[in-house]
PDB file of C-alpha atoms in Angstrom:
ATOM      1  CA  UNK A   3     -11.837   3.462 -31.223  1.00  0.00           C
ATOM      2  CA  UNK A   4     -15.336   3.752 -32.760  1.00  0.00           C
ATOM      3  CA  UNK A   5     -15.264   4.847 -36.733  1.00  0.00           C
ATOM      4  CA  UNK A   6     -16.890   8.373 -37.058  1.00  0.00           C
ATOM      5  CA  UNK A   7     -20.301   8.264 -39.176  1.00  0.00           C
ATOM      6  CA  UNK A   8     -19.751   9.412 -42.858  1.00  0.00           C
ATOM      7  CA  UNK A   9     -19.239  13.234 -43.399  1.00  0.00           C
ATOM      8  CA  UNK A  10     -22.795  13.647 -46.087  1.00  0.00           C
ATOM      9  CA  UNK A  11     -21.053  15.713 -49.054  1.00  0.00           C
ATOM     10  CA  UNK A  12     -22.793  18.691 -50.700  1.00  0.00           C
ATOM     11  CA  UNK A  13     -26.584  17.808 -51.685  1.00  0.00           C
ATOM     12  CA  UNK A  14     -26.299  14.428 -50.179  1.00  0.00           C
ATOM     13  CA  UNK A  15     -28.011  15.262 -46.954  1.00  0.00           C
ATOM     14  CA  UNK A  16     -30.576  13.392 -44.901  1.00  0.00           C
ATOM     15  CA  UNK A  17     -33.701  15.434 -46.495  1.00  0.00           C
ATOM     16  CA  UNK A  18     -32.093  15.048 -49.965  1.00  0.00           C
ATOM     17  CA  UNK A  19     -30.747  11.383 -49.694  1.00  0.00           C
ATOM     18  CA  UNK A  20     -30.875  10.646 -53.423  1.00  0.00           C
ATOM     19  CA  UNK A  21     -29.344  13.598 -55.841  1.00  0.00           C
ATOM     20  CA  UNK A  22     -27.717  10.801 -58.208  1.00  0.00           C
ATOM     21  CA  UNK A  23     -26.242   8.395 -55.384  1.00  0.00           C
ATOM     22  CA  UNK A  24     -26.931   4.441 -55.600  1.00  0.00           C
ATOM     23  CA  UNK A  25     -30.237   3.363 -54.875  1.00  0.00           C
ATOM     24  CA  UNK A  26     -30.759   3.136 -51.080  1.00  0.00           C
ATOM     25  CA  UNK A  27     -30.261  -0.295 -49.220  1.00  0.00           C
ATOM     26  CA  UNK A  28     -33.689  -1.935 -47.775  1.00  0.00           C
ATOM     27  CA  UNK A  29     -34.696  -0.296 -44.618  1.00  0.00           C
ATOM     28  CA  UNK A  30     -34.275  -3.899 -42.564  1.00  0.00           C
ATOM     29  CA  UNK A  31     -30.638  -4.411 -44.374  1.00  0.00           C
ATOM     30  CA  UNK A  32     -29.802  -0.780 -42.911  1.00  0.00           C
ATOM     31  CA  UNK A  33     -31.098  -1.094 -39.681  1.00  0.00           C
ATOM     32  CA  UNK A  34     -29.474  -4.810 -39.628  1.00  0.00           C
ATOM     33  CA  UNK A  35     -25.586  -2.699 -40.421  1.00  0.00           C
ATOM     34  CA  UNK A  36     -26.357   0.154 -37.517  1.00  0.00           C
ATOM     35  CA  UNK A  37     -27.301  -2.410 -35.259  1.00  0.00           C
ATOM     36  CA  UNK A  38     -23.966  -4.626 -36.166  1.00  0.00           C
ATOM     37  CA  UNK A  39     -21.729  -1.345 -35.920  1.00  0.00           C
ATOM     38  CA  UNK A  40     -23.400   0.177 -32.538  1.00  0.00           C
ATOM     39  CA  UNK A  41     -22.849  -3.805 -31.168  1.00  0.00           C
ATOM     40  CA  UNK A  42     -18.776  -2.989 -31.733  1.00  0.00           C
ATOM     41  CA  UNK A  43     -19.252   0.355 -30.405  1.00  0.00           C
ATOM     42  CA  UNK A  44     -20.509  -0.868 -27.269  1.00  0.00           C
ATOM     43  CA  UNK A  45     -17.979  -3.501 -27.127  1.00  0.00           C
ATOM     44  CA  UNK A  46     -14.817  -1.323 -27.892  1.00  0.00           C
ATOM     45  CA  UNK A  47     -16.206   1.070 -25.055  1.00  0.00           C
ATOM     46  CA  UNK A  48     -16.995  -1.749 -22.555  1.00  0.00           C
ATOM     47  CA  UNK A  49     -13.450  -2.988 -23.239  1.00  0.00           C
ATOM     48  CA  UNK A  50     -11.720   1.001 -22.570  1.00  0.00           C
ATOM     49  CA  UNK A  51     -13.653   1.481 -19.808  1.00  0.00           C
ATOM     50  CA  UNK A  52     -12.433  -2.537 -17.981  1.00  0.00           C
ATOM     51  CA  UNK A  53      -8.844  -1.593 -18.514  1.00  0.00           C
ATOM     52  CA  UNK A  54      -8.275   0.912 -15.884  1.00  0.00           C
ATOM     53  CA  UNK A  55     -10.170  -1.450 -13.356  1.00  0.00           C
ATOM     54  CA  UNK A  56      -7.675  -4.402 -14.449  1.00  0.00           C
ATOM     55  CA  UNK A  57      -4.929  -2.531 -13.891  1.00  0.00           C
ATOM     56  CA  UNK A  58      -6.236  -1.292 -10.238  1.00  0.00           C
ATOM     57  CA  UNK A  59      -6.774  -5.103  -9.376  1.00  0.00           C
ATOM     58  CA  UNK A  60      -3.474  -6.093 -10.701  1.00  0.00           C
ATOM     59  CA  UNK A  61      -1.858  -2.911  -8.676  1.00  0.00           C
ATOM     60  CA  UNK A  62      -3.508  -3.994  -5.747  1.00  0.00           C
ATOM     61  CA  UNK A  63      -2.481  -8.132  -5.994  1.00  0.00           C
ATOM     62  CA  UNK A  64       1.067  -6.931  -6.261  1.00  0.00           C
ATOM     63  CA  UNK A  65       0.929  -5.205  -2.945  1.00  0.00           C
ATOM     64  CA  UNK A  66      -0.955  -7.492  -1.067  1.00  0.00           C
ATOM     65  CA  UNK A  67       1.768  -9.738  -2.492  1.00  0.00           C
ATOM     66  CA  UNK A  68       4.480  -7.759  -1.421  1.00  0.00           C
ATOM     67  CA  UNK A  69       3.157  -8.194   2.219  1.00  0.00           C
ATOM     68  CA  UNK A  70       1.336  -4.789   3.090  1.00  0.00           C
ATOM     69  CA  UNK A  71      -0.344  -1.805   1.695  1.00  0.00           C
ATOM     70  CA  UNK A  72       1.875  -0.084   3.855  1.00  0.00           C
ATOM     71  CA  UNK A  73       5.574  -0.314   2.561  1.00  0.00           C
ATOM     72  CA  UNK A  74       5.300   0.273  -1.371  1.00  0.00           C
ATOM     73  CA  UNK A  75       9.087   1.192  -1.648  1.00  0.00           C
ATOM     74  CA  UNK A  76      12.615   0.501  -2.041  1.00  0.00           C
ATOM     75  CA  UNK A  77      13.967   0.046   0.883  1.00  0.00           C
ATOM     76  CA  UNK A  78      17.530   1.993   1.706  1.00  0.00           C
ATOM     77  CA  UNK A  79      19.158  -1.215   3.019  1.00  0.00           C
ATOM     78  CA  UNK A  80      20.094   0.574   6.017  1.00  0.00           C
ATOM     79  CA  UNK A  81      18.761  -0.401   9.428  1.00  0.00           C
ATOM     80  CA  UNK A  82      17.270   1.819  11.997  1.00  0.00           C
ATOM     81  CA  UNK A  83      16.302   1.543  15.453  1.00  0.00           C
ATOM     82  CA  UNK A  84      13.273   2.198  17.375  1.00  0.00           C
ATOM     83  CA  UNK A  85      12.467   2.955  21.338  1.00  0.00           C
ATOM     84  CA  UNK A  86       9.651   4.057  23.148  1.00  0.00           C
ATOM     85  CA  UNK A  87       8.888   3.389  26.720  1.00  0.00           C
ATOM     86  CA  UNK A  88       5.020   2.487  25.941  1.00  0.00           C
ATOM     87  CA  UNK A  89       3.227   1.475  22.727  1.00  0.00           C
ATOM     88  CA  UNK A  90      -0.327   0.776  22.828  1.00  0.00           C
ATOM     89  CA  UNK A  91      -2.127  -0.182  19.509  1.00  0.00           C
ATOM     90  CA  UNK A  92      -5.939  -0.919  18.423  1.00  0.00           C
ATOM     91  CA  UNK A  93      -6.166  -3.330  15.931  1.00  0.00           C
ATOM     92  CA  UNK A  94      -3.091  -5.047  15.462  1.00  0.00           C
ATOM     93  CA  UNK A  95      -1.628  -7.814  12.787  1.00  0.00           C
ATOM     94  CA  UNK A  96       1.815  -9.266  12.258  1.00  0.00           C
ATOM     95  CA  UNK A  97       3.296 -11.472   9.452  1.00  0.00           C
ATOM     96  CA  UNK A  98       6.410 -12.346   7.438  1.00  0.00           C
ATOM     97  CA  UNK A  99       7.128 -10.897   3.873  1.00  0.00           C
ATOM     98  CA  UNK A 100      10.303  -9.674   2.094  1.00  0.00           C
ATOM     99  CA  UNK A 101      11.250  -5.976   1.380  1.00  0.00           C
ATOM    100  CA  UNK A 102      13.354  -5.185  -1.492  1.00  0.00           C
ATOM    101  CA  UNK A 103      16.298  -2.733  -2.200  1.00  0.00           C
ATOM    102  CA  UNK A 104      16.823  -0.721  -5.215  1.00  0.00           C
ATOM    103  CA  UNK A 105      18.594  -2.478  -8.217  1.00  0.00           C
ATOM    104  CA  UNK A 106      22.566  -1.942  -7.320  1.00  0.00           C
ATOM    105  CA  UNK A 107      22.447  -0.616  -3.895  1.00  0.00           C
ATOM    106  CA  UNK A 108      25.540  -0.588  -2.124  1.00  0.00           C
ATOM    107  CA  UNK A 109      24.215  -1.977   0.837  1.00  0.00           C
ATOM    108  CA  UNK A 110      22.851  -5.742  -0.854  1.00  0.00           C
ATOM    109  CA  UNK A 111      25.864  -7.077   0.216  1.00  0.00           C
ATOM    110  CA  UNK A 112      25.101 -11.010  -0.382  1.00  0.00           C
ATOM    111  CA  UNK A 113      21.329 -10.275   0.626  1.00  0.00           C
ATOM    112  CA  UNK A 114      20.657 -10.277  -2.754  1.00  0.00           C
ATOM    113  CA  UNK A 115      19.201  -6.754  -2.326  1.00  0.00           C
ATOM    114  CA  UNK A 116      16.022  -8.656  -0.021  1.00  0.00           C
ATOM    115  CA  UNK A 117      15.552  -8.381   3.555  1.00  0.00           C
ATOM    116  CA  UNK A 118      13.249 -11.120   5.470  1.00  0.00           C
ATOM    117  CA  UNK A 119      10.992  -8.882   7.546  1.00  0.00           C
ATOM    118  CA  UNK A 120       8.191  -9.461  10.047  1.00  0.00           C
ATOM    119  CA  UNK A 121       5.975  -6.885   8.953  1.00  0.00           C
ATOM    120  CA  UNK A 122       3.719  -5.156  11.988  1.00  0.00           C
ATOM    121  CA  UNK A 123       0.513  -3.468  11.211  1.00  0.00           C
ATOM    122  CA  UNK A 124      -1.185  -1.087  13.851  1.00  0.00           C
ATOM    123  CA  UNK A 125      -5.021   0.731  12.926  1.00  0.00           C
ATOM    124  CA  UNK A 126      -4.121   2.880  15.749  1.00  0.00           C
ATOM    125  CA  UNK A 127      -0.872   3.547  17.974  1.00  0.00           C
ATOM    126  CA  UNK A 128       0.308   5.795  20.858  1.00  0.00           C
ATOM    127  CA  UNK A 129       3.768   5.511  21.653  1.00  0.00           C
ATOM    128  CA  UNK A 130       5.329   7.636  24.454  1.00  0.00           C
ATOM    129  CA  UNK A 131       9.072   8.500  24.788  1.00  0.00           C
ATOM    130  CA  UNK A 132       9.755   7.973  21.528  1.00  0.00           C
ATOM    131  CA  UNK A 133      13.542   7.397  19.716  1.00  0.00           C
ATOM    132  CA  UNK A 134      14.291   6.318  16.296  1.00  0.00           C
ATOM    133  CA  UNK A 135      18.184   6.820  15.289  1.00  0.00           C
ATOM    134  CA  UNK A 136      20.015   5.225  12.059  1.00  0.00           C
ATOM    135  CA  UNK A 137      24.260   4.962  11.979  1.00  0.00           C
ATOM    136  CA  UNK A 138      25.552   6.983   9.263  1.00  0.00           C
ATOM    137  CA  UNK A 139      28.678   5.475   9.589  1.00  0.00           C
ATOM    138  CA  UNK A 140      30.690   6.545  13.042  1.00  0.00           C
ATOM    139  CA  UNK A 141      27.981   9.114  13.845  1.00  0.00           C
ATOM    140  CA  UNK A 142      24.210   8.891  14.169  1.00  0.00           C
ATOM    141  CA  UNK A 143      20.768  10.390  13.230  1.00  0.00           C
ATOM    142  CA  UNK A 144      18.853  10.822  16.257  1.00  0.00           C
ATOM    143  CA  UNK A 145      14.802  11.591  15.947  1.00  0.00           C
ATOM    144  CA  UNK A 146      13.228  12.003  19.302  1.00  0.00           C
ATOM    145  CA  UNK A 147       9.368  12.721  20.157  1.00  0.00           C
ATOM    146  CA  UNK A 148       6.668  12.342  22.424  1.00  0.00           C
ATOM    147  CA  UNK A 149       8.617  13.209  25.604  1.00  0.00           C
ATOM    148  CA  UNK A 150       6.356  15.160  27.387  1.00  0.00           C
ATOM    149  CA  UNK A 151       2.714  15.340  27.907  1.00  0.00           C
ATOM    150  CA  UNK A 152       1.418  14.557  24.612  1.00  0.00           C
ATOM    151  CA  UNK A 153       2.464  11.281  23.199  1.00  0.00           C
ATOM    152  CA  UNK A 154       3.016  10.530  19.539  1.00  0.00           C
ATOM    153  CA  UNK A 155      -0.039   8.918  17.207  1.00  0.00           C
ATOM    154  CA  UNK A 156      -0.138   7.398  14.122  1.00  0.00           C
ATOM    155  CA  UNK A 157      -2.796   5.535  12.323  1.00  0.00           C
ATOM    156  CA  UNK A 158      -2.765   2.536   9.858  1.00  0.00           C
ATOM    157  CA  UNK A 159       1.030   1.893  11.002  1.00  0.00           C
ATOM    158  CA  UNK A 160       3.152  -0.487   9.565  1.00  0.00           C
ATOM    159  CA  UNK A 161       7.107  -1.621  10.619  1.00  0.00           C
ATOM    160  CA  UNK A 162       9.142  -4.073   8.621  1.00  0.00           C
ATOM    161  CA  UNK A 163      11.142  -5.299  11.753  1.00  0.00           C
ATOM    162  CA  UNK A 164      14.469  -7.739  12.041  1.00  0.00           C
ATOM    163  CA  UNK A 165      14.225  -7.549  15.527  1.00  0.00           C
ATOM    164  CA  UNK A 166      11.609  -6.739  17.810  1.00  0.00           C
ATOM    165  CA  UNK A 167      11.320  -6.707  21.924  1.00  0.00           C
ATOM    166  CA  UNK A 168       9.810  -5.866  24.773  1.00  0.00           C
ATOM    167  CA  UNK A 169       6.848  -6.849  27.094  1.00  0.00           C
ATOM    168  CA  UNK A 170       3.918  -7.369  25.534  1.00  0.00           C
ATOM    169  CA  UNK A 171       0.211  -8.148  26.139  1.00  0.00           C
ATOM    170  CA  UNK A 172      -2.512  -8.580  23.809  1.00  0.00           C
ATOM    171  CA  UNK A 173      -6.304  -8.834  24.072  1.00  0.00           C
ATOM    172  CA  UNK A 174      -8.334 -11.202  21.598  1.00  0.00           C
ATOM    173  CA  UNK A 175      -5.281 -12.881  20.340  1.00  0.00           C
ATOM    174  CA  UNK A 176      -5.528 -14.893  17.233  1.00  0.00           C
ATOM    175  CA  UNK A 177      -2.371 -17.089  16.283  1.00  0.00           C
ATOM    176  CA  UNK A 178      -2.005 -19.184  13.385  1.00  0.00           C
ATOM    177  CA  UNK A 179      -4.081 -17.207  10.795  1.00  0.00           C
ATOM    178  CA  UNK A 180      -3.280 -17.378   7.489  1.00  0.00           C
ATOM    179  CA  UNK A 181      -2.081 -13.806   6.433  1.00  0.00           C
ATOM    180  CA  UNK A 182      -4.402 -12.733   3.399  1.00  0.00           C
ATOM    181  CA  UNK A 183      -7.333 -13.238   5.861  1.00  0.00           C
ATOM    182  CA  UNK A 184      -6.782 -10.495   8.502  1.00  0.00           C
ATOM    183  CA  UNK A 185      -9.428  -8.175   9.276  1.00  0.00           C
ATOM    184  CA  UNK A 186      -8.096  -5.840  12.642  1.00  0.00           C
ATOM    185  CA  UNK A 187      -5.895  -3.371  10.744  1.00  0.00           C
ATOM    186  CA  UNK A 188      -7.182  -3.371   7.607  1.00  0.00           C
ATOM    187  CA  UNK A 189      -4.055  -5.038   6.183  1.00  0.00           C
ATOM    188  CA  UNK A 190      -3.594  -8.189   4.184  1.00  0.00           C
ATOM    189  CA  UNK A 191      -0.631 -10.378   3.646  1.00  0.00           C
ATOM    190  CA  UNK A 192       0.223 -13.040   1.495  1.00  0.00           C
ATOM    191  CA  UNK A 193      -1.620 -15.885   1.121  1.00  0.00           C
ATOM    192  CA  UNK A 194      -0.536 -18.982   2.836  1.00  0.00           C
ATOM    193  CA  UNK A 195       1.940 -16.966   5.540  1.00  0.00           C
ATOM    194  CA  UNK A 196       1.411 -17.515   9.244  1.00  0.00           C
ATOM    195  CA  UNK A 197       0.001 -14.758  11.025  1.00  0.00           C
ATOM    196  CA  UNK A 198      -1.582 -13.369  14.176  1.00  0.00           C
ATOM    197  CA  UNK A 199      -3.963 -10.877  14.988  1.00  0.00           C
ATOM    198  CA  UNK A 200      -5.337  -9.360  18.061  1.00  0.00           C
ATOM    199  CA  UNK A 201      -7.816  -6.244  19.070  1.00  0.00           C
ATOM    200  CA  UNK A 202      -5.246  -4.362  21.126  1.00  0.00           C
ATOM    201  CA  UNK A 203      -1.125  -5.039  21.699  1.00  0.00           C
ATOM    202  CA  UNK A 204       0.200  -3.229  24.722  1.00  0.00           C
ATOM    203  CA  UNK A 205       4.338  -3.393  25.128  1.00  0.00           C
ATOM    204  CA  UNK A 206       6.483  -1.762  27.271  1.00  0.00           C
ATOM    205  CA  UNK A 207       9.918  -0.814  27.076  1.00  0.00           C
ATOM    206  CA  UNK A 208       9.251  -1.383  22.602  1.00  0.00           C
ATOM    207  CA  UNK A 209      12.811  -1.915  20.872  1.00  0.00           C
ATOM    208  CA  UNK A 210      12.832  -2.555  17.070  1.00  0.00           C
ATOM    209  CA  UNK A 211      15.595  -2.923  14.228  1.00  0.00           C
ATOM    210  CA  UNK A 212      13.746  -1.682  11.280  1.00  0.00           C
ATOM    211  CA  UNK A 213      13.903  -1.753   7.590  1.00  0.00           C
ATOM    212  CA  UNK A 214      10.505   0.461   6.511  1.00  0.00           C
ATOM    213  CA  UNK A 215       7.879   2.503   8.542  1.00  0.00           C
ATOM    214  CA  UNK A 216       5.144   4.346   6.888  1.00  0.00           C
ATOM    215  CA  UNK A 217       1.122   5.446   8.253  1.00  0.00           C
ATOM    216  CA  UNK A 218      -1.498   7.380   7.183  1.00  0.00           C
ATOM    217  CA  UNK A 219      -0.728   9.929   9.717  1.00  0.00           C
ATOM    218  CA  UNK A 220       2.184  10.454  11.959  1.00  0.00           C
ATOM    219  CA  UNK A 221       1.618  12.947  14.716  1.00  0.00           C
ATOM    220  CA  UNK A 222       5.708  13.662  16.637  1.00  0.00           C
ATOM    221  CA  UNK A 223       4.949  16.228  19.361  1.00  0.00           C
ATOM    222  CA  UNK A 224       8.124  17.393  21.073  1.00  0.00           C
ATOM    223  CA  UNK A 225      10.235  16.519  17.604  1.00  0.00           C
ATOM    224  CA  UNK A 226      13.941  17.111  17.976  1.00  0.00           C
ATOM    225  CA  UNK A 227      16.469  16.180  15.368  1.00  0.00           C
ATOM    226  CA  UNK A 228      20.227  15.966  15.565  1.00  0.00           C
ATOM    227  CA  UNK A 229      23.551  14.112  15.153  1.00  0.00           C
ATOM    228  CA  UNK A 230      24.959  11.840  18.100  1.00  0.00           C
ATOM    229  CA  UNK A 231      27.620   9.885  18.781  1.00  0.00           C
ATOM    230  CA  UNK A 232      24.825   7.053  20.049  1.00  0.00           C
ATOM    231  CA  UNK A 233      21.528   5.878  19.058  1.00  0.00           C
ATOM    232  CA  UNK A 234      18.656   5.104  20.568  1.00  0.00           C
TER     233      UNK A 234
END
């Protein structure tokens, strides 16, 4: 922090400088010291005000490391599963990474709490007839949506898949890419990772084990939730 000027005591004031104090220093030596301590001043501030902008750089390194923006979390451990009859995506990148599960979770098994992943990123998605369900152990969670008219959306999508299916078609494929150089979803990977990239996936009949989903916006029209003895 910058010293605080010196407090002038009674008398001593700046239009009654002398009132028995020292002889004053030369005018240059003065001017010399203010210009020495403002120097630090400006250097202690230009110092504050970098830190927060290191540690935003650093933030963001670490998860572009990690393999997306998109999945910033612990992941459960438990797999889920993922339908829909249609998906149809603008902007569209895939790569491999690694998600992590909490320190101790039951489900690590011999993993070592990390799951290779093939991490799908979408700018924009419509999915129709749409079923995600997890096992709880002898019964499941089922989530359906989208069944009707309206389909489900979602925007700046990711999925950390194990498994994915389904036929697909893409327009202005790139394959081969390294993965910190994608530009169609707005996502980055880790440098020196295969990749591909295209301007619009289409798959039917989409099937999916997944670790971690997250987007900016999730739009489930039609959203029913309940317990069933099968999944998706």
């Amino acid at each position: 922090m910058a010293s605080s000027p010196d407090v002038p005591s009674d008398g001593n004031t700046p239009e009654n400088p002398g009132n028995g104090s020292p002889s004053e220093a030369p005018q240059t030596d003065r001017a010399a010291a203010g210009g020495e301590r403002r120097g630090r001043v400006r250097a202690r501030r230009a110092a504050v005000m970098a830190v927060p902008a290191t540690l935003v750089a650093a933030g963001l390194a670490v998860f572009t490391a990690q393999g997306a923006l998109g999945v910033q979390f612990a992941i459960s451990g438990m797999p889920f599963t993922v339908t829909a009859t249609s998906l149809d995506g603008n902007g569209f990148e895939q790569f491999g990474g690694l998600d992590n599960m909490a320190d101790g979770s039951p489900n690590a098994g011999d993993s070592g709490g990390q799951e290779l992943i093939v991490t799908s990123a979408i700018k924009d998605a419509t999915l129709t007839k749409l079923c995600q369900s997890v096992d709880l152990g002898g019964i499941n969670l089922l989530i359906t949506a989208g069944g009707g008219k309206t389909p489900v959306t979602a925007t700046d999508l990711t999925t950390d898949s194990t498994q994915l299916s389904g036929d697909a078609a893409f327009n202005n494929i790139e394959i081969g890419n390294d993965a910190s150089t994608l530009t169609k979803a707005g996502v980055k990977g880790p440098i020196g990772v295969f990749s591909q990239q295209a301007d619009h996936v289409h798959i039917d009949n989409l099937r999916q084990t997944n670790y971690a989903t997250t987007a900016g916006v999730f739009k489930l029209p039609g959203l029913h939730l309940s317990f069933s003895s099968s999944g998706c």
